Tab-separated table of C-alpha atoms and ligand atoms in Angstrom:
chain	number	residue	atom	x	y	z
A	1	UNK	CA	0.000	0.000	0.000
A	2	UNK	CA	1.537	3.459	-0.982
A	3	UNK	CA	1.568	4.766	2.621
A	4	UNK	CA	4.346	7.129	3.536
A	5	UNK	CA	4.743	9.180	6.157
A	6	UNK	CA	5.465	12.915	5.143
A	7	UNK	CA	5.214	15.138	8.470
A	8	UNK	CA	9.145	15.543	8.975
A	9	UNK	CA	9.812	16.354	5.368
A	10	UNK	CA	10.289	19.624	3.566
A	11	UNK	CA	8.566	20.106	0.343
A	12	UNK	CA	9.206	23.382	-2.251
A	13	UNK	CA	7.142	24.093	-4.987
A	14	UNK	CA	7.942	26.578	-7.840
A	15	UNK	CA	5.092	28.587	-9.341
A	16	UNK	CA	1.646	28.897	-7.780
A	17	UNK	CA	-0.601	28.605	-10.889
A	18	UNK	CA	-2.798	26.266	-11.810
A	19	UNK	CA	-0.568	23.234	-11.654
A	20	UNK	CA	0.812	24.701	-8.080
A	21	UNK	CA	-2.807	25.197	-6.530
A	22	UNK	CA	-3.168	21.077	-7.139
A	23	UNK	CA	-0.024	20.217	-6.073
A	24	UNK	CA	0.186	22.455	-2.860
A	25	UNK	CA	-3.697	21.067	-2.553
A	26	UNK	CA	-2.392	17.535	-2.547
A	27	UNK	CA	0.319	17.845	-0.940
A	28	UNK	CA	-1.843	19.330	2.322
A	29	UNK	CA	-4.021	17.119	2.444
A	30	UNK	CA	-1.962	13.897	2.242
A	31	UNK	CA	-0.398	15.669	5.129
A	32	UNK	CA	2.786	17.255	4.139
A	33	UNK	CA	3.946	19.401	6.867
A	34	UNK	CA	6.442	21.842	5.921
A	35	UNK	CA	5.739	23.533	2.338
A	36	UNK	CA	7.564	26.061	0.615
A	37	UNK	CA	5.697	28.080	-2.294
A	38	UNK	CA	7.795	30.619	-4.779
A	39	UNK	CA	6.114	32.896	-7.198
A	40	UNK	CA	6.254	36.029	-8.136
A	41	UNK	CA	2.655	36.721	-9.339
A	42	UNK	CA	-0.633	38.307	-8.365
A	43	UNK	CA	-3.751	36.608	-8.778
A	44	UNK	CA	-5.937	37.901	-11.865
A	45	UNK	CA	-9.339	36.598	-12.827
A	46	UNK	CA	-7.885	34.273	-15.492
A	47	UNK	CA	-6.593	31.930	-12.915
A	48	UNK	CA	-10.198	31.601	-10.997
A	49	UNK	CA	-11.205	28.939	-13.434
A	50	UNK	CA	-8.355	26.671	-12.786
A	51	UNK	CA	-7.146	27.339	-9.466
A	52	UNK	CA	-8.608	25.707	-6.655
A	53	UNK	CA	-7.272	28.195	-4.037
A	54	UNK	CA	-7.949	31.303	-5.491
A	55	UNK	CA	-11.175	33.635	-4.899
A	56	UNK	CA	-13.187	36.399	-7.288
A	57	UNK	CA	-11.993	38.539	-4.632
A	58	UNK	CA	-8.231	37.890	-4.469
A	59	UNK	CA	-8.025	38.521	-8.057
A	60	UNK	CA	-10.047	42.120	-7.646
A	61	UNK	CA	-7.815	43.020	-4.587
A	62	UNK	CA	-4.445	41.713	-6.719
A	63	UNK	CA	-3.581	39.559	-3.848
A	64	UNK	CA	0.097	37.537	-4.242
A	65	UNK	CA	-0.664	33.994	-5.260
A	66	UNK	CA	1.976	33.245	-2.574
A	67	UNK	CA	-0.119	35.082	0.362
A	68	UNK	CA	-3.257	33.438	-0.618
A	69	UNK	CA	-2.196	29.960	-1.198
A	70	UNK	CA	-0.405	30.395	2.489
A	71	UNK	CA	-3.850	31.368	3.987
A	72	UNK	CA	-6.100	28.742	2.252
A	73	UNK	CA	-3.584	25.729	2.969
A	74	UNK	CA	-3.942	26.519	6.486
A	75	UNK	CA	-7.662	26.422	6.323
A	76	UNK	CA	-6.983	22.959	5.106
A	77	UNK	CA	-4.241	22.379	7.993
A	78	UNK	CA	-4.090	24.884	10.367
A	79	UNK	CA	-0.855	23.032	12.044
A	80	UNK	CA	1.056	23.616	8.154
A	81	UNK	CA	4.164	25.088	8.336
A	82	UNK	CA	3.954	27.214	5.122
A	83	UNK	CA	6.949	29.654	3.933
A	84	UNK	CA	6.444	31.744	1.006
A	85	UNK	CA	8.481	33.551	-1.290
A	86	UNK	CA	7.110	36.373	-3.411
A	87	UNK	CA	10.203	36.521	-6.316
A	88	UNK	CA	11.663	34.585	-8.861
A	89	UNK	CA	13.082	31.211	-8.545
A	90	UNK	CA	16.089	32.158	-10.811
A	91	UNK	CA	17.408	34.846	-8.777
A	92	UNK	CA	15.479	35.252	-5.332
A	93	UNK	CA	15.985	31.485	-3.654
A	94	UNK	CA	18.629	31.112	-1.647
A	95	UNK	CA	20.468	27.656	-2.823
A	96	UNK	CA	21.057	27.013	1.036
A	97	UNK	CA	16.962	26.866	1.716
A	98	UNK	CA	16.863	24.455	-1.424
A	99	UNK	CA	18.999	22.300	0.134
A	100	UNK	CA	16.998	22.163	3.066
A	101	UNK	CA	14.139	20.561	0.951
A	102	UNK	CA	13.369	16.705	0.745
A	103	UNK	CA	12.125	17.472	-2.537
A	104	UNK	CA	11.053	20.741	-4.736
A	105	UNK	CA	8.287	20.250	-7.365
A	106	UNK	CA	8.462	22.694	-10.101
A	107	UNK	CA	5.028	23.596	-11.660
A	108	UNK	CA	6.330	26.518	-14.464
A	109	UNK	CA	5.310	26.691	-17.737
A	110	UNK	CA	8.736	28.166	-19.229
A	111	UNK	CA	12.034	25.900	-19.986
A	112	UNK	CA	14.683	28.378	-18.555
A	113	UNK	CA	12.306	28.548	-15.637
A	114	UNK	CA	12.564	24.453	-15.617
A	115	UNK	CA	16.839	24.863	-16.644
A	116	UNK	CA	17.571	26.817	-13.528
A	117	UNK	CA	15.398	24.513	-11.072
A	118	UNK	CA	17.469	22.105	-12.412
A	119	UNK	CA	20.759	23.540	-12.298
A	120	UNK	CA	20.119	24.988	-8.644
A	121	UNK	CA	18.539	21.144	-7.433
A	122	UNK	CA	21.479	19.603	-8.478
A	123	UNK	CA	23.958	21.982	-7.148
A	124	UNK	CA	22.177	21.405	-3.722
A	125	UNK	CA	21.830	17.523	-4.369
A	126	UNK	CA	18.368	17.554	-3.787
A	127	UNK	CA	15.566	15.877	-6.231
A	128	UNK	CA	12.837	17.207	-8.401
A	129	UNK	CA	9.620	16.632	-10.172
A	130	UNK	CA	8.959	18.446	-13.206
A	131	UNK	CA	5.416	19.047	-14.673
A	132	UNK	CA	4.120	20.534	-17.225
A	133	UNK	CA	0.040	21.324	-18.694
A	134	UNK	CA	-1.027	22.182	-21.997
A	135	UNK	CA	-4.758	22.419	-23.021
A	136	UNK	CA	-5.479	18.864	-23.320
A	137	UNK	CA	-1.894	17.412	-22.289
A	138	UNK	CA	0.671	17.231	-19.779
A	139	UNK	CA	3.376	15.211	-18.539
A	140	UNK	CA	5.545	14.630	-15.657
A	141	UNK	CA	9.089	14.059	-15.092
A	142	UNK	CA	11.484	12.750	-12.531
A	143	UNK	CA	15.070	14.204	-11.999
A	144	UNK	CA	17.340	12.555	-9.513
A	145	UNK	CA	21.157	14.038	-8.764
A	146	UNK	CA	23.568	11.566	-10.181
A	147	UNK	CA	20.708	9.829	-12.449
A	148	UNK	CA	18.875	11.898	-14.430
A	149	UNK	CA	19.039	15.582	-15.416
A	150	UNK	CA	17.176	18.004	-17.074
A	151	UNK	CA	19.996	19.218	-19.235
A	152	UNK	CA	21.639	16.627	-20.025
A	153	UNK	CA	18.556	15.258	-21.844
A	154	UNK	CA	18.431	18.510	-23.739
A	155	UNK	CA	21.504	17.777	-25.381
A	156	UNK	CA	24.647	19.768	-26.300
A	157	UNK	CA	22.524	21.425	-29.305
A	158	UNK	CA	19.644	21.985	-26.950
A	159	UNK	CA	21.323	23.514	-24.261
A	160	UNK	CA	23.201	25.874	-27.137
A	161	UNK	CA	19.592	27.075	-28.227
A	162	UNK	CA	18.367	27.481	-24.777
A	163	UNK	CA	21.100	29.486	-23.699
A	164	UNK	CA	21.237	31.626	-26.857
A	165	UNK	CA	17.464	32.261	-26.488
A	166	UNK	CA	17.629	33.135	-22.353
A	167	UNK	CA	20.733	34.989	-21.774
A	168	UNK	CA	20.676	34.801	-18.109
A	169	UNK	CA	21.308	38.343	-17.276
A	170	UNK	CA	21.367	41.901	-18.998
A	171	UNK	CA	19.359	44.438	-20.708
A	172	UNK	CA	18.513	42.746	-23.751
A	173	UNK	CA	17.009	39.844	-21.225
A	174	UNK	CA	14.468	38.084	-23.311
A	175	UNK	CA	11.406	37.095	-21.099
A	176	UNK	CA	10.683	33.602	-22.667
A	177	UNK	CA	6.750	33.969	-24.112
A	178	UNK	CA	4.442	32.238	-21.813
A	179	UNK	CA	2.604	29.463	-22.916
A	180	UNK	CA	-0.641	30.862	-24.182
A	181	UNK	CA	-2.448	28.199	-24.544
A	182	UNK	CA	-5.294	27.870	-22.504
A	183	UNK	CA	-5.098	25.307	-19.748
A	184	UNK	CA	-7.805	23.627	-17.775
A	185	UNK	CA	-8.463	22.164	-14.334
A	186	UNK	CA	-8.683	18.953	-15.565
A	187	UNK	CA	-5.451	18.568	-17.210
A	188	UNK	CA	-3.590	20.066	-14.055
A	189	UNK	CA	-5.632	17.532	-11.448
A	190	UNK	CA	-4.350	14.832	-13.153
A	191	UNK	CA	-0.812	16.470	-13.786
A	192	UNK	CA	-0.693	17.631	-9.816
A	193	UNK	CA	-1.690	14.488	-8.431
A	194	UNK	CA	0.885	12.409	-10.374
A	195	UNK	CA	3.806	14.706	-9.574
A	196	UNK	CA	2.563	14.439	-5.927
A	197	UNK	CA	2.876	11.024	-5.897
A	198	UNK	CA	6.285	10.863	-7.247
A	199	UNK	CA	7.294	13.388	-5.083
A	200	UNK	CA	6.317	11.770	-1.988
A	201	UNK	CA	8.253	8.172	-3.433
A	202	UNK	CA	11.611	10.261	-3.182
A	203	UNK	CA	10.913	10.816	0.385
A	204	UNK	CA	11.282	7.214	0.933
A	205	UNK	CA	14.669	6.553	-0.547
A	206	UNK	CA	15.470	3.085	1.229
A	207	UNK	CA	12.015	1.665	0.017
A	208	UNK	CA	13.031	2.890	-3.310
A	209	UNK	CA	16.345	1.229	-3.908
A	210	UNK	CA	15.023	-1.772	-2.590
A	211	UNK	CA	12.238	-2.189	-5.210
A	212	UNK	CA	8.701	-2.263	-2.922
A	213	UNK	CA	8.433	1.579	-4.409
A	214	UNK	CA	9.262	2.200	-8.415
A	215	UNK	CA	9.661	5.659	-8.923
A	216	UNK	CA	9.590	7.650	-12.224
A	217	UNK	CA	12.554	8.439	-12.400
A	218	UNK	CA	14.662	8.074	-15.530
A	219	UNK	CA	10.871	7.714	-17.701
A	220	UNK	CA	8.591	10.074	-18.808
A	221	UNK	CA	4.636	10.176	-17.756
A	222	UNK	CA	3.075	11.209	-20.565
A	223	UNK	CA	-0.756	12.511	-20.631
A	224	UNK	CA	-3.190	13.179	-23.439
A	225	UNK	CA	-7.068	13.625	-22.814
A	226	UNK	CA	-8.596	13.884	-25.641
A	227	UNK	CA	-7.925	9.967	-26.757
A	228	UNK	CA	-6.964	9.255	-22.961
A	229	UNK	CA	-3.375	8.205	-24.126
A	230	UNK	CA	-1.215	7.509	-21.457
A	231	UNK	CA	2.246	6.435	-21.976
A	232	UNK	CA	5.255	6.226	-19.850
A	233	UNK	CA	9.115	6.551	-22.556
A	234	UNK	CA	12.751	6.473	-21.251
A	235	UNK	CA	13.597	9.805	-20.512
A	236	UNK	CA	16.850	9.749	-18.831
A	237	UNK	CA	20.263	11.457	-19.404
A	238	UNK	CA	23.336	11.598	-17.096
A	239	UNK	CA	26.365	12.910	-18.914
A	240	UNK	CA	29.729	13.542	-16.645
A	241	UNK	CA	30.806	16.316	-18.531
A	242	UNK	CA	27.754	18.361	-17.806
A	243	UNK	CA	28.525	21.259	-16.472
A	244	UNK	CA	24.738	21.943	-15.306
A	245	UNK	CA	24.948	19.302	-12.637
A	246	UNK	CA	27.640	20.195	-10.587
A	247	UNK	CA	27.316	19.666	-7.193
A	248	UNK	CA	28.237	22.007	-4.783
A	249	UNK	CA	29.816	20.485	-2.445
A	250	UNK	CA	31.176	20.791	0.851
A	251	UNK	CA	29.725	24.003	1.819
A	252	UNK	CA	31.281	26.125	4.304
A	253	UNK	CA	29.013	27.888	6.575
A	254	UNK	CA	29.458	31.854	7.503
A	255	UNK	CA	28.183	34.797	9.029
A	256	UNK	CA	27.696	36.370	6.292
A	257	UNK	CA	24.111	37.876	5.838
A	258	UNK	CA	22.472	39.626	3.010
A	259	UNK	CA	22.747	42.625	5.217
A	260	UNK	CA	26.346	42.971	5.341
A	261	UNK	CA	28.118	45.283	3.284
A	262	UNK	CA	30.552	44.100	0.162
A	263	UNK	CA	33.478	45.521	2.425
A	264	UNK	CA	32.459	43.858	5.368
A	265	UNK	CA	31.752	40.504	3.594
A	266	UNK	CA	34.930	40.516	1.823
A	267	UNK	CA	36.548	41.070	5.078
A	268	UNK	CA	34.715	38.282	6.892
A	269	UNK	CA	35.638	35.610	4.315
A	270	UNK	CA	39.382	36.747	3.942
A	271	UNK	CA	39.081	35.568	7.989
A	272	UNK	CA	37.176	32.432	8.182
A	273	UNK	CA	38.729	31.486	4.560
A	274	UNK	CA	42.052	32.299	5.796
A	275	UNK	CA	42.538	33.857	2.267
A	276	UNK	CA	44.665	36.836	1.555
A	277	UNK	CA	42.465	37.649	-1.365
A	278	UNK	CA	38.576	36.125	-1.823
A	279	UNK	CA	36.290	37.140	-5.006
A	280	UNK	CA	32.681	36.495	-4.876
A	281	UNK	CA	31.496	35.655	-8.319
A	282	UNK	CA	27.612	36.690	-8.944
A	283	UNK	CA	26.816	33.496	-11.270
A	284	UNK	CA	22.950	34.104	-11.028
A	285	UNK	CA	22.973	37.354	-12.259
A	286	UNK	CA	25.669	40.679	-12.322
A	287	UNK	CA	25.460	43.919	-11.048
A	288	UNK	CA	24.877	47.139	-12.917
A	289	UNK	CA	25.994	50.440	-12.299
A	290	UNK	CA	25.230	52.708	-14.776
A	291	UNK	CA	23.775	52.192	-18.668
A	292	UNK	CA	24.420	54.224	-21.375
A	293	UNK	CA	23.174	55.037	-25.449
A	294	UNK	CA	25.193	53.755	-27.867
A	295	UNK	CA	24.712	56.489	-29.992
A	296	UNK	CA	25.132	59.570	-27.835
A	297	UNK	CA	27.167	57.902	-24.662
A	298	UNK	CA	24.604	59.610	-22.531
A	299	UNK	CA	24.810	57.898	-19.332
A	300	UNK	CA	22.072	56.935	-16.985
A	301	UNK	CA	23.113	55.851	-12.932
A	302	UNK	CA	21.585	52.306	-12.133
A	303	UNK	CA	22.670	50.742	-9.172
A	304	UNK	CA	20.729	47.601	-9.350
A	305	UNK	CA	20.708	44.289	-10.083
A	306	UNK	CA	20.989	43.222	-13.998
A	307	UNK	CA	17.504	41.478	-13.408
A	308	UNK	CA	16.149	44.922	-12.412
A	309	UNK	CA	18.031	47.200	-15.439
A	310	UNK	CA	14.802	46.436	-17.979
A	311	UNK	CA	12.003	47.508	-15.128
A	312	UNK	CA	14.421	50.766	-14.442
A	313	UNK	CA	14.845	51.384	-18.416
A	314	UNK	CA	11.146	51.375	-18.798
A	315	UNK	CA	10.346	53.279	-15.510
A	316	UNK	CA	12.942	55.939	-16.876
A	317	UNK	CA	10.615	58.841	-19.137
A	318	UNK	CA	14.379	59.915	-20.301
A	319	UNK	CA	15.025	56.047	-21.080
A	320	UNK	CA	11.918	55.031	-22.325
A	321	UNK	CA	12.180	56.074	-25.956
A	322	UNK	CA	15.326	54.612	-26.682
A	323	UNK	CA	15.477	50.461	-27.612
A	324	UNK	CA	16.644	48.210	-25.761
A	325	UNK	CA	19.124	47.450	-28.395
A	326	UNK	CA	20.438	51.107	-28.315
A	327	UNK	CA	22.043	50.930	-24.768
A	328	UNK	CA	24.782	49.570	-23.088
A	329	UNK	CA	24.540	48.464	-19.839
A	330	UNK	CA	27.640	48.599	-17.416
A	331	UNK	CA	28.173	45.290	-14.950
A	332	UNK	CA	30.419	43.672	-12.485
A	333	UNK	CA	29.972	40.166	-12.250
A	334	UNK	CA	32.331	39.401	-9.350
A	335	UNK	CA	32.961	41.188	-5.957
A	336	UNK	CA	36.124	41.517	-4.971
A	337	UNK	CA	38.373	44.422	-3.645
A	338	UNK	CA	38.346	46.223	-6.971
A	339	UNK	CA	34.705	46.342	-6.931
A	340	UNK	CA	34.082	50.051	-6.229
A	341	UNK	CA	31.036	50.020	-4.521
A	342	UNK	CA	32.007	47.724	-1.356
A	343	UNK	CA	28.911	49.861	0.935
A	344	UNK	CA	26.317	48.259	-0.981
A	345	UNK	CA	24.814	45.375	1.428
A	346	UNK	CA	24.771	41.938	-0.151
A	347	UNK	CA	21.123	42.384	-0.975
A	348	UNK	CA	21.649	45.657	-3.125
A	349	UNK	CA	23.299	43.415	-4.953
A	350	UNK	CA	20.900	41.393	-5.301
A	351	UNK	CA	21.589	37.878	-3.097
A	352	UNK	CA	19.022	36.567	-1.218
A	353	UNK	CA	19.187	35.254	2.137
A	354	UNK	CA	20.664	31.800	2.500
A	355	UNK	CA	22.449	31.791	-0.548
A	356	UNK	CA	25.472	29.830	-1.277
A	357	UNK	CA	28.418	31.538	-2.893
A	358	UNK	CA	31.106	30.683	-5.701
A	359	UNK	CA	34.302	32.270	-4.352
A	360	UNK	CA	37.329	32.068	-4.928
A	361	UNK	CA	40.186	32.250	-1.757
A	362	UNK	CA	43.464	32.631	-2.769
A	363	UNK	CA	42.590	30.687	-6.481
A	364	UNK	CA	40.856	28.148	-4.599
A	365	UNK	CA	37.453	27.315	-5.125
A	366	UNK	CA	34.888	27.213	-1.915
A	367	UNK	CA	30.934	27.099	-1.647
A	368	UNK	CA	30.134	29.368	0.645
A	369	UNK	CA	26.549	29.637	2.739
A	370	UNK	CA	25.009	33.135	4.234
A	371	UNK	CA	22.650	32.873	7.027
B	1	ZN	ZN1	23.381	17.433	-16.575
């Protein structure tokens, strides 16, 4: 009997739309104790026909998905130990609190979304169940460090295209088009309830390797309901040379807090590193200080993350009439003692709490955790 016991374990789920409001639904009421929920979105009326959490009035109020879901799920289970994270799992998840989880569940509808869950699960060692809804079809997959990655099954070509398409960082940041195609509840029950039960075989690892649970991964569930196909195909791909699925490992844990200033950071690790010199490299994203025209090398202060330059360009009435194409933005994408604006805290920069760093003491290299 598929009976596990799921109190003690920590579950994170990307993206609170349709496919999240199932999972985190499920994942409640088979009685999942600790939950954490990332998105970045409001609720609009769109969602109220597919979302099982979501009310006529959140949407008219433009409530967080993230607030609401954390108030219904405790309607369902007032004991639930929800944390919620209005932001962006690409840049505002701190790879330490992934590695807390027993499992993260991604439930995004974009595949740089589903490329950094991957890259950031297997950096942290920690498995994850991918799923994914179209209007009549959906499927679900299983990625396990040291097994199966989403990546690698992309392919050298496929990671080329990917990255060519989603430059990680910068002003000409391409937001990949959001599926349009309508969804339905249907589609996403079935979707949510399969990815819950994979999710909760991983929590049992021992009864996994010794073959009373078969989990997923390494195939692909594969959904279709207008025919009611079903079909389960290999879908595995574990290639050493991937550089997507490095694991970060051992991490060294610090003081360091997003509050602390670059100078004081620096500082801190040159101590507890016993480095004479330490450089922080910003892999997730790099900071900008300033963008300017191409044409006229008018210059424009930004201070801000590169993730924030394209918000600040279109917030800018000066900026606003000039492409994209037409500027040049200026970045740093390390911190280290030439970096000139060592006052900024760690957060103006733009890491969020719990992250792990990439530095480098004295040449070597070291993971580093913040508080
Ligand atoms: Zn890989």
């Amino acid at each position: 009997m598929f009976h596990i016991d799921c109190s003690k374990s920590y579950i994170m789920v990307v993206g609170c739309g349709a496919l999240g409001n199932e999972v985190l639904k499920n994942l409640t009421l088979m009685g999942v104790q600790h939950i954490v929920a990332v998105d970045f979105d409001s609720v609009e009326i769109g969602n109220l026909t597919r979302s099982v959490l979501f009310r006529k009035s959140d949407a008219q109020s433009k409530r967080y998905k993230t607030d609401v879901i954390a108030e219904r799920l405790k309607e369902l289970n007032p004991q639930l130990d929800i944390k919620t994270i209005r932001g962006d799992i690409v840049y505002d998840v701190g790879l330490g609190l992934i590695k807390q989880m027993n499992v993260v569940i991604g439930c995004v509808d974009s595949q740089w979304a589903r490329f950094c869950i991957n890259r950031y699960c297997m950096r942290a060692g920690v498995p994850w169940v991918d799923g994914g809804i179209s209007e009549l079809e959906g499927t679900v997959r299983v990625f396990v460090p040291g097994i199966n990655c989403y990546a690698c099954n992309l392919g050298p070509e496929g990671l080329k295209d990917l990255k060519r398409r989603m430059p990680c960082t910068g002003i000409i940041r391409r937001h990949e088009e959001a599926a349009s195609v309508p969804t339905t509840s249907l589609i996403a029950s079935v979707i949510g309830a399969v990815q819950v039960q994979e999710a909760l075989k991983l929590l049992e690892p021992k009864a996994l390797s010794e073959g009373s649970l078969e989990s997923m991964c390494g195939k692909m569930f594969y959904y279709e309901g207008e025919h009611l196909t079903t079909r389960l195909v290999n879908f595995q791909a574990w290639d050493d040379d991937c550089a997507e699925h490095e694991c970060w490992e051992p991490v060294t844990h610090t003081k360091l807090t997003p509050k602390m200033s670059v100078s004081k950071a620096l500082q801190l690790l040159r101590t507890e590193l016993a480095a004479h010199e330490v450089k922080i490299s910003l892999l997730n994203d790099c900071f900008v200080d300033y963008v300017e025209e191409r044409a006229s090398d008018r210059r424009w202060e930004v201070m801000l993350p590169g993730r924030k330059v394209e918000g600040f360009v279109e917030r800018h009435e000066r900026l606003s009439g000039i492409p994209l194409s037409g500027l040049y933005q200026h970045e740093y994408r390390q911190l280290d003692e030439n970096f000139p604006y060592k006052e900024l805290t760690l957060a103006d920069i733009g890491l969020p709490a719990c992250d792990v760093l990439y530095v480098s003491a004295d040449g070597r290299k070291q993971f580093v955790e913040m508080e």
